[in-house]
mmCIF file of C-alpha atoms in Angstrom:
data_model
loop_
_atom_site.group_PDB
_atom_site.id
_atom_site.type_symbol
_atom_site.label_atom_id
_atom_site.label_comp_id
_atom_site.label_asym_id
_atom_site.label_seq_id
_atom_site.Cartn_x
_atom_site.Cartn_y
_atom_site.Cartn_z
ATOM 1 C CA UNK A 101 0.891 40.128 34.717
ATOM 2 C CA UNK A 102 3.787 42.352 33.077
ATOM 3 C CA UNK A 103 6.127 40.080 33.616
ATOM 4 C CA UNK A 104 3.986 36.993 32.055
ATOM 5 C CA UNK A 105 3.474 39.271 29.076
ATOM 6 C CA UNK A 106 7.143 39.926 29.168
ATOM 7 C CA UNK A 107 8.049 35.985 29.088
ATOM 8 C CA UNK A 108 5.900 35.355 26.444
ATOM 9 C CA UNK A 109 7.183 38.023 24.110
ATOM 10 C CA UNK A 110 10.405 37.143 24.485
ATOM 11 C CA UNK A 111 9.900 33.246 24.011
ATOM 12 C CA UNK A 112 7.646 34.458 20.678
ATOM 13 C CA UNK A 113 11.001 36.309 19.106
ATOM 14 C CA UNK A 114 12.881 33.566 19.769
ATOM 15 C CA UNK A 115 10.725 31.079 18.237
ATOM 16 C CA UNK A 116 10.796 33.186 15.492
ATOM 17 C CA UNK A 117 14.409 34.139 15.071
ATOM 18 C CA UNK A 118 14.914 29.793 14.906
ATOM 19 C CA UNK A 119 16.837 30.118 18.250
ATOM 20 C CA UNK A 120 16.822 26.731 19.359
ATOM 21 C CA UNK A 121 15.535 22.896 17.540
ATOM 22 C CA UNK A 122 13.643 20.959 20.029
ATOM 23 C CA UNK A 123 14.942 17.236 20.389
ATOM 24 C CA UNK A 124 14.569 14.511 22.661
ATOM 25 C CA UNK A 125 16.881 14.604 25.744
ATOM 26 C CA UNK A 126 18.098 11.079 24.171
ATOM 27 C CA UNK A 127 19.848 13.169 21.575
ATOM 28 C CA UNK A 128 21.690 15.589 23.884
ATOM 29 C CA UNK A 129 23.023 12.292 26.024
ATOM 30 C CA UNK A 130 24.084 11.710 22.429
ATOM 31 C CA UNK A 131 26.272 14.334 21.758
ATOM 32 C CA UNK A 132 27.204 15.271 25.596
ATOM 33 C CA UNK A 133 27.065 12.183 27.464
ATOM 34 C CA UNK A 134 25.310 14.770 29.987
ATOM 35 C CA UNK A 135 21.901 15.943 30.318
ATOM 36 C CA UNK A 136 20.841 19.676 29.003
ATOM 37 C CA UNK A 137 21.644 22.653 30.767
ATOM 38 C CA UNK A 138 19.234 24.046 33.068
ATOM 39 C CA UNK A 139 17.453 27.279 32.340
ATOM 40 C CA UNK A 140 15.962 30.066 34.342
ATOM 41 C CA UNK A 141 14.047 33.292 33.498
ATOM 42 C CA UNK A 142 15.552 36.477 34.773
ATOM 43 C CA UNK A 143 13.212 39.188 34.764
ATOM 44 C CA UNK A 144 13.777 42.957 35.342
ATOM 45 C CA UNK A 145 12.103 46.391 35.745
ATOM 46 C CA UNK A 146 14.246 48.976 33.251
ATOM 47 C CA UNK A 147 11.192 51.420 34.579
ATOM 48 C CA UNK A 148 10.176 52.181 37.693
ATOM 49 C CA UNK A 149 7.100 51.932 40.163
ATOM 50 C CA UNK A 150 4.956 54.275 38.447
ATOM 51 C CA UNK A 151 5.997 53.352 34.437
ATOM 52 C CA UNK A 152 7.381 49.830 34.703
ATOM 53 C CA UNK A 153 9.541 48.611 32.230
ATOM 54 C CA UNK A 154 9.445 44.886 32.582
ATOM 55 C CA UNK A 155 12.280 42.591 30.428
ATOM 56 C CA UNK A 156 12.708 38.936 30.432
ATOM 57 C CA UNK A 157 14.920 36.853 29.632
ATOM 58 C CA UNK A 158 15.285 33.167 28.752
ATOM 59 C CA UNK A 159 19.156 31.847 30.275
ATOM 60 C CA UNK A 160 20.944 28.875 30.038
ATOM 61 C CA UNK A 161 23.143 27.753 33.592
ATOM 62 C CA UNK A 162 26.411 27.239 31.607
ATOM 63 C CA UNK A 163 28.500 27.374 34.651
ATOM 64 C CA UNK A 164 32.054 28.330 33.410
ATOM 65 C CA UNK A 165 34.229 26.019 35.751
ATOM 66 C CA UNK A 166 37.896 26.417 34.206
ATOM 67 C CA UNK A 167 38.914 29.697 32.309
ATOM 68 C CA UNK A 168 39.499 30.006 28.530
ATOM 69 C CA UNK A 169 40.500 32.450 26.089
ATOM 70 C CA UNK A 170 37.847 30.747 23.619
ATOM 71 C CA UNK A 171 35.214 32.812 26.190
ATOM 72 C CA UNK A 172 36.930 36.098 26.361
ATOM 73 C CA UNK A 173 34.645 38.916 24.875
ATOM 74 C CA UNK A 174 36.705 42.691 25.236
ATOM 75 C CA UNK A 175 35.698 45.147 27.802
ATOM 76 C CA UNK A 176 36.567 48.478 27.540
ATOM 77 C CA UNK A 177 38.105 50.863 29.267
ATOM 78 C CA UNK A 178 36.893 53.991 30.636
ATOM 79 C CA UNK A 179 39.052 56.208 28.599
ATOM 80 C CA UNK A 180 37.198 54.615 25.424
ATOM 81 C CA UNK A 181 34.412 56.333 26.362
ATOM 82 C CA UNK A 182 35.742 59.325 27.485
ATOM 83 C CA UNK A 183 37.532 59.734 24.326
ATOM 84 C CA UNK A 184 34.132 59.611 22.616
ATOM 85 C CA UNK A 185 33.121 62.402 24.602
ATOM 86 C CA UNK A 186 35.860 64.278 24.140
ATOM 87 C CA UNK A 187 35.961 64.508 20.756
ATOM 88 C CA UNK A 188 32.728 65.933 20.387
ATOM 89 C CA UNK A 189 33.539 68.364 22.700
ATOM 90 C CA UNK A 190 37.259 69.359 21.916
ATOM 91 C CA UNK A 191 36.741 68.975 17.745
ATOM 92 C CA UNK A 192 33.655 71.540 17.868
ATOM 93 C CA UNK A 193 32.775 71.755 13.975
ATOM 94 C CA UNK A 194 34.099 69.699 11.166
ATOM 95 C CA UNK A 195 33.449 70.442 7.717
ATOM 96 C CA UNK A 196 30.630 72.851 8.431
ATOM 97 C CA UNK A 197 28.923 70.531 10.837
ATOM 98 C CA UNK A 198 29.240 70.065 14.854
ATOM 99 C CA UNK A 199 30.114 66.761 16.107
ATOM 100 C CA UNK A 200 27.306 65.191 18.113
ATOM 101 C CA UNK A 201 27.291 61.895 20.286
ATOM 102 C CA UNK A 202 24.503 59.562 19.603
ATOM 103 C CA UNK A 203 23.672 55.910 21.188
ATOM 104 C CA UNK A 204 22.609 52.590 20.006
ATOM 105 C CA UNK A 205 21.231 49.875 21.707
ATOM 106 C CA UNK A 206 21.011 46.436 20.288
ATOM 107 C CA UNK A 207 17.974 44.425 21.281
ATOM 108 C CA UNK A 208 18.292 41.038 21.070
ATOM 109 C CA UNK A 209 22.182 41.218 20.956
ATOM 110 C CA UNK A 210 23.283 37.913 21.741
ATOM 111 C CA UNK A 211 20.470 35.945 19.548
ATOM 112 C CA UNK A 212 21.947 37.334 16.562
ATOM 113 C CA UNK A 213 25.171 35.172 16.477
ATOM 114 C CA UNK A 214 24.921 31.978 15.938
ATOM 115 C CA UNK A 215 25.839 28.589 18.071
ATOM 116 C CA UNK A 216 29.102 27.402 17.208
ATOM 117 C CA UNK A 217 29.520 24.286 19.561
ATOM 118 C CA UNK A 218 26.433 22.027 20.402
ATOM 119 C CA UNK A 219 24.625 23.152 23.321
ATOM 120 C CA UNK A 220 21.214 21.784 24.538
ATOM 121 C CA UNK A 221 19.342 23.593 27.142
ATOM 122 C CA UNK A 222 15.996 22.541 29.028
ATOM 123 C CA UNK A 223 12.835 24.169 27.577
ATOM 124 C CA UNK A 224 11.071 27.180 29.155
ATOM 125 C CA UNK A 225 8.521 26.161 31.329
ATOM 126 C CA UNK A 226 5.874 27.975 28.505
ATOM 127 C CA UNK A 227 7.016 25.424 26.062
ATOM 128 C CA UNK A 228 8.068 22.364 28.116
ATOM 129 C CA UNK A 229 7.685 18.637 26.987
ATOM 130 C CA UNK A 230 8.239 15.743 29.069
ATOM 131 C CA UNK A 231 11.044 13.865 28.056
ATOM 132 C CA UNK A 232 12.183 16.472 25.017
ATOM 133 C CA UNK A 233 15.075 20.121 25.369
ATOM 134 C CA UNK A 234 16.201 22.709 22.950
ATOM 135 C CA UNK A 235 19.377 22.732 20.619
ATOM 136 C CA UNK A 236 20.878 26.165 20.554
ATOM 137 C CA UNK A 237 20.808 27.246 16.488
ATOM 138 C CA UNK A 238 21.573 30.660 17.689
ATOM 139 C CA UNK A 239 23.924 32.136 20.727
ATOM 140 C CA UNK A 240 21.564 32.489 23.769
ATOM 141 C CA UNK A 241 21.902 34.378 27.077
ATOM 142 C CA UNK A 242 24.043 32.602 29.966
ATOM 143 C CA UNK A 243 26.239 30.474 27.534
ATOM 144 C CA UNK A 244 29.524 31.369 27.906
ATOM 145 C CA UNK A 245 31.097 32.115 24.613
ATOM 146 C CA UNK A 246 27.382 34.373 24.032
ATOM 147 C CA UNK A 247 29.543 38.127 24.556
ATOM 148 C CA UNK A 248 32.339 36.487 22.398
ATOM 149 C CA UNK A 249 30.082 35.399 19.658
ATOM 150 C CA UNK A 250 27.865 39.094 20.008
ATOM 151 C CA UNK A 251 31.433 40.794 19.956
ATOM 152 C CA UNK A 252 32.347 39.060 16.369
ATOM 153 C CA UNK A 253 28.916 39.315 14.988
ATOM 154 C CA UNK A 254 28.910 43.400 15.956
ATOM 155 C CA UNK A 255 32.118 43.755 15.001
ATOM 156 C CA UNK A 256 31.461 42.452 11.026
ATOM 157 C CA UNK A 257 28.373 44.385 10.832
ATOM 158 C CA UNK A 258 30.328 47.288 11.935
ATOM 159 C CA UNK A 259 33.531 46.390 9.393
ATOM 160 C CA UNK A 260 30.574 45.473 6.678
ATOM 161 C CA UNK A 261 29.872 49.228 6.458
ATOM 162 C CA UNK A 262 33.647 50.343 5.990
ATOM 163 C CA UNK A 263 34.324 50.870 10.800
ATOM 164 C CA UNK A 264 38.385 49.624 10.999
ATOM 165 C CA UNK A 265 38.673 48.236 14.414
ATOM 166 C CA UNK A 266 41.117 49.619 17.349
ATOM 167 C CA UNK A 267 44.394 47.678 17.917
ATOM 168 C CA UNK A 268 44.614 48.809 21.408
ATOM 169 C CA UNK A 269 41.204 48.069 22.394
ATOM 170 C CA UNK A 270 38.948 45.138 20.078
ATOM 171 C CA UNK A 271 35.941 47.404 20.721
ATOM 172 C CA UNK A 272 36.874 50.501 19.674
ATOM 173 C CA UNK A 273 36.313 51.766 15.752
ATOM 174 C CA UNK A 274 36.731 54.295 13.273
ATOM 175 C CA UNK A 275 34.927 55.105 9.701
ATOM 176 C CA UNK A 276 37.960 57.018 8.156
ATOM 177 C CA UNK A 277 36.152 58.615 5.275
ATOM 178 C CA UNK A 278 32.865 59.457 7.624
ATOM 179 C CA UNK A 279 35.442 60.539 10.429
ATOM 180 C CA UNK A 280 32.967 58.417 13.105
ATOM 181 C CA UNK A 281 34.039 56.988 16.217
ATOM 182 C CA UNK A 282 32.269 54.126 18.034
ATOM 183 C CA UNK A 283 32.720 52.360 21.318
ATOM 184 C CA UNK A 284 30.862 48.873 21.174
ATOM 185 C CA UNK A 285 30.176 47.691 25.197
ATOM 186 C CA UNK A 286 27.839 44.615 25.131
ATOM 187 C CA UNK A 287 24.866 45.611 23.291
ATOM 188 C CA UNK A 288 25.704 49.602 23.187
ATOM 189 C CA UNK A 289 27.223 51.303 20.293
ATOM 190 C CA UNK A 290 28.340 54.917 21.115
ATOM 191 C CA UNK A 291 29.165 57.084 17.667
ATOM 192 C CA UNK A 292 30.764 60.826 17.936
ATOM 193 C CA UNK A 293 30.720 62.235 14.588
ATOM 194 C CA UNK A 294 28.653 64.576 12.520
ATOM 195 C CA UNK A 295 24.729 64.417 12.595
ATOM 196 C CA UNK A 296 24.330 63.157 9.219
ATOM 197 C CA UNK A 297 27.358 60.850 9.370
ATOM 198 C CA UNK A 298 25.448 59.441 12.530
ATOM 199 C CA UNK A 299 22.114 58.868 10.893
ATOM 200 C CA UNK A 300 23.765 57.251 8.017
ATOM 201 C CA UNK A 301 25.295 54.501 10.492
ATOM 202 C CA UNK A 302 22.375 54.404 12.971
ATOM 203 C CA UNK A 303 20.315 53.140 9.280
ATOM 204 C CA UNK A 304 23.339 51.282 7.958
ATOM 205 C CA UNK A 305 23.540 48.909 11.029
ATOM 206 C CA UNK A 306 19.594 48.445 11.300
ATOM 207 C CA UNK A 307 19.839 46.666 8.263
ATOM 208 C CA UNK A 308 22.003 44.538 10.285
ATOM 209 C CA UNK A 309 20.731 44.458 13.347
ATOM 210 C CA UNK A 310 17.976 44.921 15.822
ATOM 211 C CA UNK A 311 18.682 48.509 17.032
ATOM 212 C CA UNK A 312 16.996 51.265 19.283
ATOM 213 C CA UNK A 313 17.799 54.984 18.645
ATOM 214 C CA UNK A 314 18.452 55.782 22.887
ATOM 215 C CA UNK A 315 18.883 59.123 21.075
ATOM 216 C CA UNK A 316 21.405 61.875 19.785
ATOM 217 C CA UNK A 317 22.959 64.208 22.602
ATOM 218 C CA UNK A 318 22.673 68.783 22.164
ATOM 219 C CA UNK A 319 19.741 70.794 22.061
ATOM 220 C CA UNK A 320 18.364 70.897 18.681
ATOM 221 C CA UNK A 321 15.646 69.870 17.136
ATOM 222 C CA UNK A 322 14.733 66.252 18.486
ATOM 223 C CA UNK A 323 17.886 66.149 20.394
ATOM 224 C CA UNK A 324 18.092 64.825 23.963
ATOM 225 C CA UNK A 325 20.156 66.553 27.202
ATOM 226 C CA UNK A 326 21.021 63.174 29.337
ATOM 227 C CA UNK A 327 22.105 59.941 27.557
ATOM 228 C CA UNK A 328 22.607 56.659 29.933
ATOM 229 C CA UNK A 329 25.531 54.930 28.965
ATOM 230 C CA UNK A 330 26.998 51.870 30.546
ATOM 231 C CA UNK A 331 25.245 53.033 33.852
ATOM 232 C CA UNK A 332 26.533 56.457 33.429
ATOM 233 C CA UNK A 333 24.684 59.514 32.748
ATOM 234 C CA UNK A 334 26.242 61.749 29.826
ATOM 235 C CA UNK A 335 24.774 65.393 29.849
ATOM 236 C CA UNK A 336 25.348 67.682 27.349
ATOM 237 C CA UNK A 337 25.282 71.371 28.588
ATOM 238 C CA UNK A 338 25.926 74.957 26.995
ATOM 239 C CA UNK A 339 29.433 75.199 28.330
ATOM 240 C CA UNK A 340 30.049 71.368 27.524
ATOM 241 C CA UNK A 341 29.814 67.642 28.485
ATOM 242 C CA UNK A 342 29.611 66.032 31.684
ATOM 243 C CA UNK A 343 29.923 61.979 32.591
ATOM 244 C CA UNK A 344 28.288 61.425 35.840
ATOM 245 C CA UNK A 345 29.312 58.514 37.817
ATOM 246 C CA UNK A 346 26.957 55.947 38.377
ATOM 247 C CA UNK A 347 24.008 57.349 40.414
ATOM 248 C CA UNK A 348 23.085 53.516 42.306
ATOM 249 C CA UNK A 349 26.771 53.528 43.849
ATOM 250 C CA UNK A 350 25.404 56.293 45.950
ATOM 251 C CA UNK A 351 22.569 54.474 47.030
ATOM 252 C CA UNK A 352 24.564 51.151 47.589
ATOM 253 C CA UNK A 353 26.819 53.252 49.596
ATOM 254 C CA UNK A 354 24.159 54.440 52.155
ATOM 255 C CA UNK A 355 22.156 51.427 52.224
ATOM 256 C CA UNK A 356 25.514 49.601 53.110
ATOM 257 C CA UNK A 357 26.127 52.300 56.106
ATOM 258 C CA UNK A 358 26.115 51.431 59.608
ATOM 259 C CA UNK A 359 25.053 54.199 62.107
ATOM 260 C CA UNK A 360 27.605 54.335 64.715
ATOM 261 C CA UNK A 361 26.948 53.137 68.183
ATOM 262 C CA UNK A 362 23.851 50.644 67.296
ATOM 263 C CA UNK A 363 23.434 47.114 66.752
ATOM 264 C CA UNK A 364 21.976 45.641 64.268
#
C-alpha cells in the first residue's frame, strides 16, 4: 500500500512539473529509428520497519554502452567534505558569529533540468496507452546525461545568488562576501558558514529549487547533533566534529563473513 501511494505521488509531480509529452510510439521511430526506452519503478524504504519511509521512482533503461565526456557529472572527493567540516571547526567565530554546518537536500533533483537531446521512454504502467510513450521535456532518472544536466542546473542556481565555483573540483563553491562554503554531491548541498549567512542561502536557493532543510549541526536552539551526509554520519560534539564512516560497510562486512571450518 505505501509503496502504491508512493508511485502515485511521484507520477502526480511529474505530471505536474510537464516532465514528459505523451506521443505515439510512431513518432519516437521517427526521430530514433528505435523504439522508446524501457522504464522501471525503483522503490525504496529511507525508514525503517517500524516508521517506513517509502520513495519511488519512475527510471528510464538508458543503458550507457560506449563512454563520453558529454555524460560526465563531477564527484567529489572526500577532502571536499572534510574541508567543510573543518572549517567550522578550525575558524571557531567570525565576525561575532560561530560557523555552523548545515545540509540541503534537493527533492526532485534531476526533474529540474531540462531534456536537451530527444529521448522517449515507455509510460508507467499507472498511465500506460497501447500503442502511445512519453517525450522527456525535463531530465528524468536513469538517462545518462540526468547528473550532468542536475550538476549545471545546481550549479547556476548556486552562481545566480553570487557562489564562484572551485577550479580544482566543479562541485565545490564559495560566496566571497557571505564567506560560505558548499559542497554540491548529487542532490546534497553542504554550507559551513555563519547561521544567518546559512539561512539566507538555504531561502535563496528554495526560490530555485525544491529543497529540504536535513538541518543545521551544534546544540542550540533547533539545532541537530548527527547530520547524514553522503552515507556518512557527521556529529557535532562539545570538544568538536566527528565524520563516521559509513555504518552499512560494517554490516556488509559481517554478512559477507564466512565462519571458518563450515560449508556453506
Amino acid at each position: 500500500g505505501l509503496v502504491a501511494v508512493a508511485r502515485e505521488e511521484e507520477v502526480s509531480v511529474m505530471e505536474e512539473w510537464k516532465v514528459w509529452e505523451e506521443v505515439p510510439v510512431s513518432e519516437c521511430f521517427k526521430a530514433t529509428g528505435k523504439k522508446p526506452l524501457g522504464g522501471r519503478w525503483v522503490d525504496c524504504n529511507k525508514g525503517d520497519q517500524t516508521k517506513p519511509d517509502v520513495r519511488s521512482r519512475w527510471v528510464a533503461k538508458d543503458i550507457a554502452r560506449y563512454k563520453s565526456d558529454e555524460f560526465f557529472a563531477a564527484t567529489p572527493p572526500l577532502e571536499a567534505l572534510r574541508l567543510i567540516v573543518s572549517e567550522a571547526a578550525s575558524q571557531g567565530e567570525v565576525q561575532g558569529s560561530e560557523l555552523k554546518v548545515m545540509l540541503l537536500d534537493a527533492k526532485k533533483a534531476h526533474l529540474h533540468a531540462m531534456a536537451e537531446r530527444p529521448i522517449f521512454v515507455e509510460l508507467p504502467p499507472e498511465r500506460a496507452r497501447p500503442g502511445y510513450c512519453c517525450r522527456l521535456l525535463r531530465s528524468l532518472y536513469g538517462t545518462r546525461d540526468a547528473p550532468r544536466l542536475w550538476e549545471e542546473f545546481a550549479a547556476g542556481c548556486l552562481a545566480s545568488i553570487g557562489f564562484q565555483r572551485g577550479k580544482a573540483c566543479a562541485v565545490s563553491f564559495r560566496h566571497p562576501q557571505r564567506q560560505l562554503n558548499c559542497l554540491m554531491h548529487g542532490d546534497d548541498f553542504l554550507l559551513a558558514g555563519r547561521p544567518r549567512d546559512l539561512e539566507w542561502a538555504r531561502d535563496s536557493l528554495q526560490k530555485l529549487t525544491l529543497l529540504s532543510d536535513k538541518g543545521r549541526l551544534g546544540n542550540g536552539p533547533g539545532e541537530v547533533r548527527e547530520l547524514k551526509c553522503l552515507n556518512r554520519i557527521l556529529r557535532w560534539t562539545p570538544t568538536g566534529y566527528e565524520i563516521e564512516a559509513d555504518p552499512r560497510h560494517a554490516e556488509i562486512l559481517i554478512a559477507a563473513l564466512v565462519t571458518p571450518g563450515v560449508k556453506e
